[in-house]
């Protein structure tokens, strides 16, 4: 079965759907039992898609977990109230005082903040590594290194990592590998196939796909699933049945949405490459993006997210550009059906190992609007940008 077929079929057994197309939304805190034997049986089977207590999930959650486990080719899937929770709690599940964490320098900003502001309080040390390190990561490993965390492509600047090389070194040292796969989404990249132990996604983005639910997921391999499942449970991580239902509904159309995001984003990215105001386009599927060769080797496709770097900049020009866009709204998210834009005028503040010498980075999420409308919108906003540069 191909993945687009799998994400339509997965999690739709009769036990979840009761004979209709979609799983029933089963809202519950309390599960009640008729006999002591029934209750004891539920306690014994509570890890295994069995109704036990609301925090362990209901059939709606089991349907979603089954589907996501298939999507990411894992042994089990833990659900979290958002992507940031999935990252923070998964790290807490596997790290303890005295441990060392190797975190990629291009990690999503709240991931960095969690390491610097919270893990540090528990005696867990984080050091950052260059996203372009492959086997040379070995020099960064210390006797107490327990986790190597990857995010590929990196947040905002889109560097693609050499995942198999990093995993090879991690395995040789018995180190757990975790990857933020929100970009790769399980259809375009499945890190567990390359030996990564745990794949995390902000399901908030492409899985939900409609900008109306916060959710995080962590899919683990056979070795790490029992610990992830039990520790995430002890940390109190759960989601509502309504959100689980909406995530499943989003998942059903993810393959076809991604095709359109990919096509429109590539068309706009190539057009921006030729624009006189643009110094560089950072799109993993286009030559010149750091790690493009790894993208071609490991990914099945790209999506709506990419960035571009301005040749010249001024705060007034950036503000005028952002405020003159009609179809691109300013917003910190991505992965929904709509186009979004953010401007990053101080990238250096988000990079401690590698620094940032280039200019302002504009990140776009290309939505499902007509691509000509989007191009025209960007063209007129770049004209406004130009006129503000000339005035200053
Ligand atoms: C790469 C990446 N990881 C994780 C997250 C966090 O997800 P959430 O907003 O659901 O907490 C985001 C959100 O923008 C993200 O871009």
Short mmCIF file of C-alpha atoms and ligand atoms in Angstrom, two decimals:
data_model
loop_
_atom_site.label_atom_id
_atom_site.label_comp_id
_atom_site.label_asym_id
_atom_site.label_seq_id
_atom_site.Cartn_x
_atom_site.Cartn_y
_atom_site.Cartn_z
CA UNK A 1 0.00 0.00 0.00
CA UNK A 2 1.28 3.49 -0.85
CA UNK A 3 1.27 6.15 1.90
CA UNK A 4 -1.62 8.24 0.46
CA UNK A 5 -3.76 5.08 0.52
CA UNK A 6 -2.55 4.24 4.03
CA UNK A 7 -3.56 7.63 5.46
CA UNK A 8 -7.05 7.24 4.02
CA UNK A 9 -7.50 3.68 5.33
CA UNK A 10 -5.63 3.73 8.66
CA UNK A 11 -7.51 3.84 11.97
CA UNK A 12 -10.87 2.97 10.42
CA UNK A 13 -11.50 -0.47 11.90
CA UNK A 14 -15.12 -1.21 12.85
CA UNK A 15 -14.17 -1.07 16.54
CA UNK A 16 -13.54 2.67 16.05
CA UNK A 17 -16.16 3.59 13.40
CA UNK A 18 -19.11 1.38 14.37
CA UNK A 19 -19.85 0.95 10.67
CA UNK A 20 -19.74 4.57 9.42
CA UNK A 21 -16.82 6.15 7.57
CA UNK A 22 -15.19 8.08 10.40
CA UNK A 23 -14.35 7.09 13.97
CA UNK A 24 -16.90 8.06 16.57
CA UNK A 25 -15.91 11.00 18.78
CA UNK A 26 -15.76 9.32 22.15
CA UNK A 27 -15.37 11.96 24.86
CA UNK A 28 -14.51 10.52 28.27
CA UNK A 29 -12.76 11.03 31.54
CA UNK A 30 -14.30 8.02 33.24
CA UNK A 31 -14.63 4.48 31.99
CA UNK A 32 -17.05 2.34 34.00
CA UNK A 33 -16.96 -1.42 34.56
CA UNK A 34 -19.70 -3.91 35.44
CA UNK A 35 -17.51 -6.47 37.19
CA UNK A 36 -14.24 -6.61 39.09
CA UNK A 37 -12.91 -9.05 36.50
CA UNK A 38 -13.65 -6.55 33.69
CA UNK A 39 -11.88 -3.80 35.60
CA UNK A 40 -8.85 -6.00 36.26
CA UNK A 41 -8.71 -7.00 32.61
CA UNK A 42 -8.79 -3.33 31.53
CA UNK A 43 -5.95 -2.55 33.97
CA UNK A 44 -3.89 -5.41 32.54
CA UNK A 45 -4.50 -4.33 28.93
CA UNK A 46 -4.38 -0.56 29.50
CA UNK A 47 -1.33 -0.10 27.23
CA UNK A 48 -3.02 -1.81 24.36
CA UNK A 49 -5.88 0.28 22.91
CA UNK A 50 -8.14 -0.65 25.82
CA UNK A 51 -10.60 1.69 27.52
CA UNK A 52 -9.23 2.19 31.04
CA UNK A 53 -9.30 5.89 32.03
CA UNK A 54 -9.65 9.03 29.88
CA UNK A 55 -5.99 10.01 30.17
CA UNK A 56 -5.03 6.74 28.46
CA UNK A 57 -7.29 7.72 25.53
CA UNK A 58 -10.57 6.62 23.99
CA UNK A 59 -11.30 4.87 20.70
CA UNK A 60 -10.98 8.23 18.86
CA UNK A 61 -7.42 8.58 20.16
CA UNK A 62 -6.62 4.95 19.38
CA UNK A 63 -7.78 5.49 15.76
CA UNK A 64 -5.52 8.54 15.40
CA UNK A 65 -2.57 6.83 17.09
CA UNK A 66 -2.90 3.81 14.78
CA UNK A 67 -2.93 6.08 11.72
CA UNK A 68 0.06 8.15 12.85
CA UNK A 69 2.06 5.09 13.79
CA UNK A 70 1.57 3.87 10.22
CA UNK A 71 2.38 7.30 8.80
CA UNK A 72 5.75 7.43 10.56
CA UNK A 73 6.51 3.67 10.39
CA UNK A 74 6.83 3.38 14.18
CA UNK A 75 5.83 1.03 16.99
CA UNK A 76 3.60 3.50 18.84
CA UNK A 77 2.46 7.13 18.93
CA UNK A 78 2.09 9.41 21.96
CA UNK A 79 -0.24 12.43 21.68
CA UNK A 80 0.53 15.81 23.24
CA UNK A 81 -1.43 19.07 23.53
CA UNK A 82 0.92 20.85 21.06
CA UNK A 83 4.19 20.37 19.19
CA UNK A 84 6.21 22.25 21.81
CA UNK A 85 4.85 19.87 24.48
CA UNK A 86 5.80 16.86 22.35
CA UNK A 87 9.40 18.14 22.14
CA UNK A 88 9.73 19.18 25.79
CA UNK A 89 8.06 16.10 27.27
CA UNK A 90 9.87 13.62 25.03
CA UNK A 91 13.19 15.12 26.11
CA UNK A 92 12.08 14.89 29.76
CA UNK A 93 11.11 11.26 29.24
CA UNK A 94 14.69 10.31 28.34
CA UNK A 95 17.05 12.77 30.09
CA UNK A 96 18.11 13.01 33.73
CA UNK A 97 20.40 15.16 35.88
CA UNK A 98 24.01 14.90 34.74
CA UNK A 99 23.12 14.08 31.12
CA UNK A 100 24.28 16.01 28.07
CA UNK A 101 22.06 16.83 25.07
CA UNK A 102 23.36 17.70 21.59
CA UNK A 103 20.85 20.09 20.04
CA UNK A 104 20.98 21.31 16.44
CA UNK A 105 21.75 25.04 16.21
CA UNK A 106 18.83 25.60 13.79
CA UNK A 107 16.17 24.25 16.17
CA UNK A 108 12.78 25.91 16.50
CA UNK A 109 13.20 28.83 18.94
CA UNK A 110 11.02 27.43 21.81
CA UNK A 111 13.00 24.15 21.61
CA UNK A 112 16.19 26.13 22.29
CA UNK A 113 14.49 28.09 25.05
CA UNK A 114 13.24 24.90 26.70
CA UNK A 115 16.80 23.54 26.80
CA UNK A 116 18.37 26.78 28.02
CA UNK A 117 15.71 27.82 30.52
CA UNK A 118 14.20 24.56 31.82
CA UNK A 119 16.46 21.55 31.18
CA UNK A 120 19.38 23.56 32.61
CA UNK A 121 17.48 23.88 35.93
CA UNK A 122 17.40 20.08 36.21
CA UNK A 123 21.14 19.68 35.72
CA UNK A 124 20.87 18.67 32.04
CA UNK A 125 23.45 20.39 29.88
CA UNK A 126 22.75 21.34 26.25
CA UNK A 127 25.38 22.14 23.65
CA UNK A 128 24.51 23.24 20.12
CA UNK A 129 25.98 21.75 16.94
CA UNK A 130 26.25 22.98 13.37
CA UNK A 131 23.36 21.54 11.28
CA UNK A 132 25.82 20.76 8.47
CA UNK A 133 27.85 18.37 10.65
CA UNK A 134 27.68 14.77 9.46
CA UNK A 135 29.97 12.11 10.92
CA UNK A 136 32.05 14.95 12.46
CA UNK A 137 29.35 15.11 15.16
CA UNK A 138 31.55 12.50 16.87
CA UNK A 139 33.86 15.29 18.07
CA UNK A 140 30.94 16.88 19.93
CA UNK A 141 30.04 13.72 21.86
CA UNK A 142 30.90 13.58 25.56
CA UNK A 143 30.88 10.56 27.88
CA UNK A 144 27.48 11.69 29.25
CA UNK A 145 25.81 12.52 25.89
CA UNK A 146 22.42 10.79 25.93
CA UNK A 147 20.44 12.40 23.09
CA UNK A 148 21.18 13.90 19.67
CA UNK A 149 18.25 16.08 18.59
CA UNK A 150 17.79 17.00 14.91
CA UNK A 151 15.40 19.29 13.07
CA UNK A 152 15.61 19.01 9.30
CA UNK A 153 15.22 21.31 7.47
CA UNK A 154 16.15 23.81 10.20
CA UNK A 155 13.72 26.46 11.39
CA UNK A 156 13.61 29.58 9.15
CA UNK A 157 17.01 29.08 7.45
CA UNK A 158 16.11 25.57 6.09
CA UNK A 159 19.46 23.70 6.36
CA UNK A 160 18.93 19.99 5.58
CA UNK A 161 20.83 17.57 7.83
CA UNK A 162 22.76 14.45 6.87
CA UNK A 163 20.54 12.23 9.03
CA UNK A 164 22.06 8.81 8.19
CA UNK A 165 25.58 10.02 9.10
CA UNK A 166 24.38 11.47 12.40
CA UNK A 167 22.42 8.30 13.20
CA UNK A 168 25.41 6.09 12.36
CA UNK A 169 27.58 7.90 14.91
CA UNK A 170 24.79 7.99 17.51
CA UNK A 171 24.24 4.24 17.16
CA UNK A 172 27.95 3.54 17.54
CA UNK A 173 27.86 5.40 20.88
CA UNK A 174 24.48 4.07 22.08
CA UNK A 175 22.91 7.55 21.90
CA UNK A 176 19.17 8.10 21.40
CA UNK A 177 18.21 10.15 18.29
CA UNK A 178 15.12 12.35 18.09
CA UNK A 179 14.09 14.41 15.05
CA UNK A 180 11.54 17.22 14.74
CA UNK A 181 9.85 16.03 11.54
CA UNK A 182 7.19 18.72 11.30
CA UNK A 183 8.47 19.71 7.84
CA UNK A 184 8.81 16.11 6.60
CA UNK A 185 5.32 15.23 7.92
CA UNK A 186 5.70 11.44 7.49
CA UNK A 187 4.60 11.52 3.86
CA UNK A 188 7.65 13.33 2.55
CA UNK A 189 10.18 12.04 5.09
CA UNK A 190 10.11 9.07 7.50
CA UNK A 191 13.14 9.40 9.80
CA UNK A 192 12.56 6.05 11.52
CA UNK A 193 13.36 4.35 8.21
CA UNK A 194 16.86 5.87 8.52
CA UNK A 195 17.35 4.62 12.07
CA UNK A 196 16.14 7.68 14.02
CA UNK A 197 14.51 6.43 17.24
CA UNK A 198 11.76 9.01 17.74
CA UNK A 199 10.05 11.28 15.21
CA UNK A 200 8.19 14.30 16.57
CA UNK A 201 5.73 16.50 14.73
CA UNK A 202 3.73 19.60 15.49
CA UNK A 203 0.54 18.03 14.12
CA UNK A 204 -0.74 21.61 14.44
CA UNK A 205 0.82 22.14 10.97
CA UNK A 206 0.21 19.81 7.99
CA UNK A 207 -1.58 16.93 9.74
CA UNK A 208 -4.37 19.14 11.11
CA UNK A 209 -3.93 21.35 8.05
CA UNK A 210 -6.69 23.87 8.81
CA UNK A 211 -5.15 26.10 11.52
CA UNK A 212 -7.80 25.18 14.06
CA UNK A 213 -6.17 22.66 16.45
CA UNK A 214 -2.97 22.51 18.51
CA UNK A 215 -1.45 19.03 18.75
CA UNK A 216 1.92 17.30 19.03
CA UNK A 217 2.89 13.71 18.29
CA UNK A 218 5.91 11.53 19.03
CA UNK A 219 6.28 8.23 17.19
CA UNK A 220 8.90 5.85 18.60
CA UNK A 221 10.54 2.67 17.42
CA UNK A 222 10.08 -0.65 19.22
CA UNK A 223 12.97 -0.09 21.61
CA UNK A 224 11.87 3.31 22.91
CA UNK A 225 8.07 3.09 22.65
CA UNK A 226 7.37 1.49 26.08
CA UNK A 227 9.36 4.21 27.91
CA UNK A 228 7.88 7.04 25.85
CA UNK A 229 4.34 5.71 26.40
CA UNK A 230 4.70 5.31 30.18
CA UNK A 231 6.68 8.46 30.88
CA UNK A 232 4.44 10.68 28.73
CA UNK A 233 1.48 9.21 30.65
CA UNK A 234 3.14 10.00 33.99
CA UNK A 235 3.84 13.54 32.79
CA UNK A 236 0.07 13.84 32.25
CA UNK A 237 0.10 14.28 28.48
CA UNK A 238 -3.23 13.87 26.72
CA UNK A 239 -5.50 15.56 24.15
CA UNK A 240 -9.25 15.96 23.69
CA UNK A 241 -11.24 13.47 21.60
CA UNK A 242 -12.56 16.37 19.50
CA UNK A 243 -9.02 17.46 18.63
CA UNK A 244 -8.04 13.86 17.86
CA UNK A 245 -11.02 13.66 15.49
CA UNK A 246 -10.04 16.90 13.72
CA UNK A 247 -6.43 15.72 13.37
CA UNK A 248 -7.66 12.50 11.75
CA UNK A 249 -9.89 14.47 9.39
CA UNK A 250 -6.95 16.65 8.38
CA UNK A 251 -4.72 13.63 7.85
CA UNK A 252 -7.10 12.13 5.26
CA UNK A 253 -6.42 14.97 2.78
CA UNK A 254 -2.78 15.65 3.62
CA UNK A 255 -1.28 14.00 0.52
CA UNK A 256 -3.34 16.00 -1.95
CA UNK A 257 -2.90 19.27 -0.03
CA UNK A 258 0.87 18.78 0.02
CA UNK A 259 0.99 18.33 -3.76
CA UNK A 260 -0.57 21.76 -4.25
CA UNK A 261 1.56 23.43 -1.56
CA UNK A 262 4.67 21.96 -3.20
CA UNK A 263 3.80 23.01 -6.74
CA UNK A 264 2.84 26.58 -5.84
CA UNK A 265 5.78 27.09 -3.46
CA UNK A 266 8.32 25.90 -6.04
CA UNK A 267 6.85 28.22 -8.64
CA UNK A 268 7.04 31.24 -6.29
CA UNK A 269 10.50 30.30 -5.01
CA UNK A 270 11.91 30.13 -8.56
CA UNK A 271 10.34 33.48 -9.40
CA UNK A 272 11.88 35.02 -6.25
CA UNK A 273 15.32 33.65 -7.21
CA UNK A 274 15.24 35.99 -10.22
CA UNK A 275 13.93 39.03 -8.30
CA UNK A 276 16.47 41.90 -8.09
CA UNK A 277 15.81 42.54 -4.36
CA UNK A 278 16.47 38.93 -3.34
CA UNK A 279 19.98 37.77 -2.40
CA UNK A 280 19.13 34.09 -1.87
CA UNK A 281 16.19 31.71 -1.71
CA UNK A 282 16.33 28.97 0.94
CA UNK A 283 14.12 26.20 -0.42
CA UNK A 284 15.38 22.65 0.32
CA UNK A 285 14.34 21.36 -3.12
CA UNK A 286 16.36 24.06 -4.94
CA UNK A 287 20.10 23.85 -5.54
CA UNK A 288 22.05 26.20 -3.29
CA UNK A 289 20.06 25.49 -0.14
CA UNK A 290 22.53 24.06 2.42
CA UNK A 291 22.08 20.28 2.48
CA UNK A 292 20.09 20.22 -0.80
CA UNK A 293 21.93 16.98 -1.72
CA UNK A 294 20.62 15.29 1.46
CA UNK A 295 17.12 16.53 0.66
CA UNK A 296 17.27 14.97 -2.81
CA UNK A 297 18.58 11.72 -1.31
CA UNK A 298 16.21 11.38 1.69
CA UNK A 299 12.96 13.27 1.03
CA UNK A 300 10.07 12.37 -1.27
CA UNK A 301 9.00 15.97 -1.82
CA UNK A 302 8.76 19.51 -0.51
CA UNK A 303 5.82 21.57 0.73
CA UNK A 304 4.69 25.18 1.17
CA UNK A 305 7.41 26.44 3.52
CA UNK A 306 10.56 28.28 2.46
CA UNK A 307 12.49 31.50 3.08
CA UNK A 308 14.33 34.19 1.17
CA UNK A 309 17.04 36.64 2.16
CA UNK A 310 16.91 40.30 1.18
CA UNK A 311 19.96 42.01 -0.38
CA UNK A 312 19.35 45.29 1.41
CA UNK A 313 17.08 46.00 4.32
CA UNK A 314 15.63 48.60 6.64
CA UNK A 315 13.04 48.15 9.42
CA UNK A 316 10.68 50.61 7.67
CA UNK A 317 10.91 48.73 4.36
CA UNK A 318 10.23 45.40 6.09
CA UNK A 319 7.23 46.84 7.92
CA UNK A 320 5.82 48.36 4.72
CA UNK A 321 6.31 45.05 2.85
CA UNK A 322 4.51 43.04 5.54
CA UNK A 323 1.65 45.48 5.86
CA UNK A 324 1.07 45.82 2.12
CA UNK A 325 0.51 42.09 1.55
CA UNK A 326 -3.14 41.08 1.12
CA UNK A 327 -3.13 37.28 0.80
CA UNK A 328 -0.15 36.62 3.07
CA UNK A 329 -1.18 37.32 6.65
CA UNK A 330 1.44 37.79 9.35
CA UNK A 331 1.43 34.74 11.63
CA UNK A 332 3.92 32.51 13.42
CA UNK A 333 2.53 29.23 12.17
CA UNK A 334 2.47 27.31 8.88
CA UNK A 335 0.99 24.11 7.43
CA UNK A 336 -2.60 25.36 7.19
CA UNK A 337 -4.46 25.96 3.92
CA UNK A 338 -3.65 29.69 4.02
CA UNK A 339 -0.57 31.71 3.07
CA UNK A 340 1.49 33.28 5.87
CA UNK A 341 4.55 35.48 6.23
CA UNK A 342 7.07 36.34 8.95
CA UNK A 343 10.18 38.53 8.84
CA UNK A 344 13.28 37.79 10.88
CA UNK A 345 15.55 40.80 11.17
CA UNK A 346 17.77 39.40 13.93
CA UNK A 347 18.57 35.80 12.95
CA UNK A 348 21.89 35.97 14.82
CA UNK A 349 19.99 35.94 18.12
CA UNK A 350 18.68 32.44 17.26
CA UNK A 351 22.02 30.87 16.35
CA UNK A 352 24.68 30.35 19.03
CA UNK A 353 27.04 27.92 17.24
CA UNK A 354 26.89 28.99 13.62
CA UNK A 355 26.00 32.71 13.75
CA UNK A 356 24.27 34.60 10.94
CA UNK A 357 26.03 37.19 8.79
CA UNK A 358 23.39 37.64 6.10
CA UNK A 359 20.43 40.00 6.02
CA UNK A 360 16.76 39.91 6.88
CA UNK A 361 15.07 36.56 6.29
CA UNK A 362 11.48 36.49 5.08
CA UNK A 363 9.72 33.16 5.64
CA UNK A 364 6.68 32.31 3.53
CA UNK A 365 4.11 29.61 3.83
CA UNK A 366 2.50 29.16 0.43
CA UNK A 367 -1.12 28.20 0.93
CA UNK A 368 -3.79 26.83 -1.36
CA UNK A 369 -4.82 30.14 -2.95
CA UNK A 370 -4.31 30.56 -6.71
CA UNK A 371 -0.57 30.89 -7.32
CA UNK A 372 -0.93 33.87 -9.70
CA UNK A 373 -2.78 35.84 -7.00
CA UNK A 374 0.03 35.06 -4.57
CA UNK A 375 2.77 36.05 -7.02
CA UNK A 376 1.03 39.34 -7.85
CA UNK A 377 0.61 40.07 -4.14
CA UNK A 378 4.33 39.51 -3.48
CA UNK A 379 5.33 41.56 -6.54
CA UNK A 380 3.39 44.63 -5.43
CA UNK A 381 4.66 44.30 -1.82
CA UNK A 382 8.27 44.04 -3.07
CA UNK A 383 7.70 47.23 -5.09
CA UNK A 384 6.61 48.92 -1.86
CA UNK A 385 9.75 47.53 -0.17
CA UNK A 386 11.92 49.00 -2.95
CA UNK A 387 10.35 52.42 -2.67
CA UNK A 388 10.94 52.48 1.10
CA UNK A 389 14.61 51.51 0.60
CA UNK A 390 15.02 54.37 -1.88
CA UNK A 391 13.50 56.86 0.59
CA UNK A 392 15.72 55.85 3.54
C1 LIG B 1 9.47 23.05 13.45
C2 LIG B 1 8.46 23.26 14.54
N1 LIG B 1 8.45 22.41 15.57
C3 LIG B 1 7.58 22.55 16.58
C4 LIG B 1 6.66 23.58 16.60
C5 LIG B 1 5.76 23.73 17.77
O1 LIG B 1 4.45 23.32 17.52
P1 LIG B 1 3.22 23.90 18.33
O2 LIG B 1 3.01 25.30 17.86
O3 LIG B 1 2.11 22.97 18.00
O4 LIG B 1 3.57 23.86 19.78
C6 LIG B 1 6.63 24.49 15.53
C7 LIG B 1 5.66 25.60 15.52
O5 LIG B 1 5.75 26.53 14.76
C8 LIG B 1 7.56 24.33 14.48
O6 LIG B 1 7.62 25.20 13.45
#
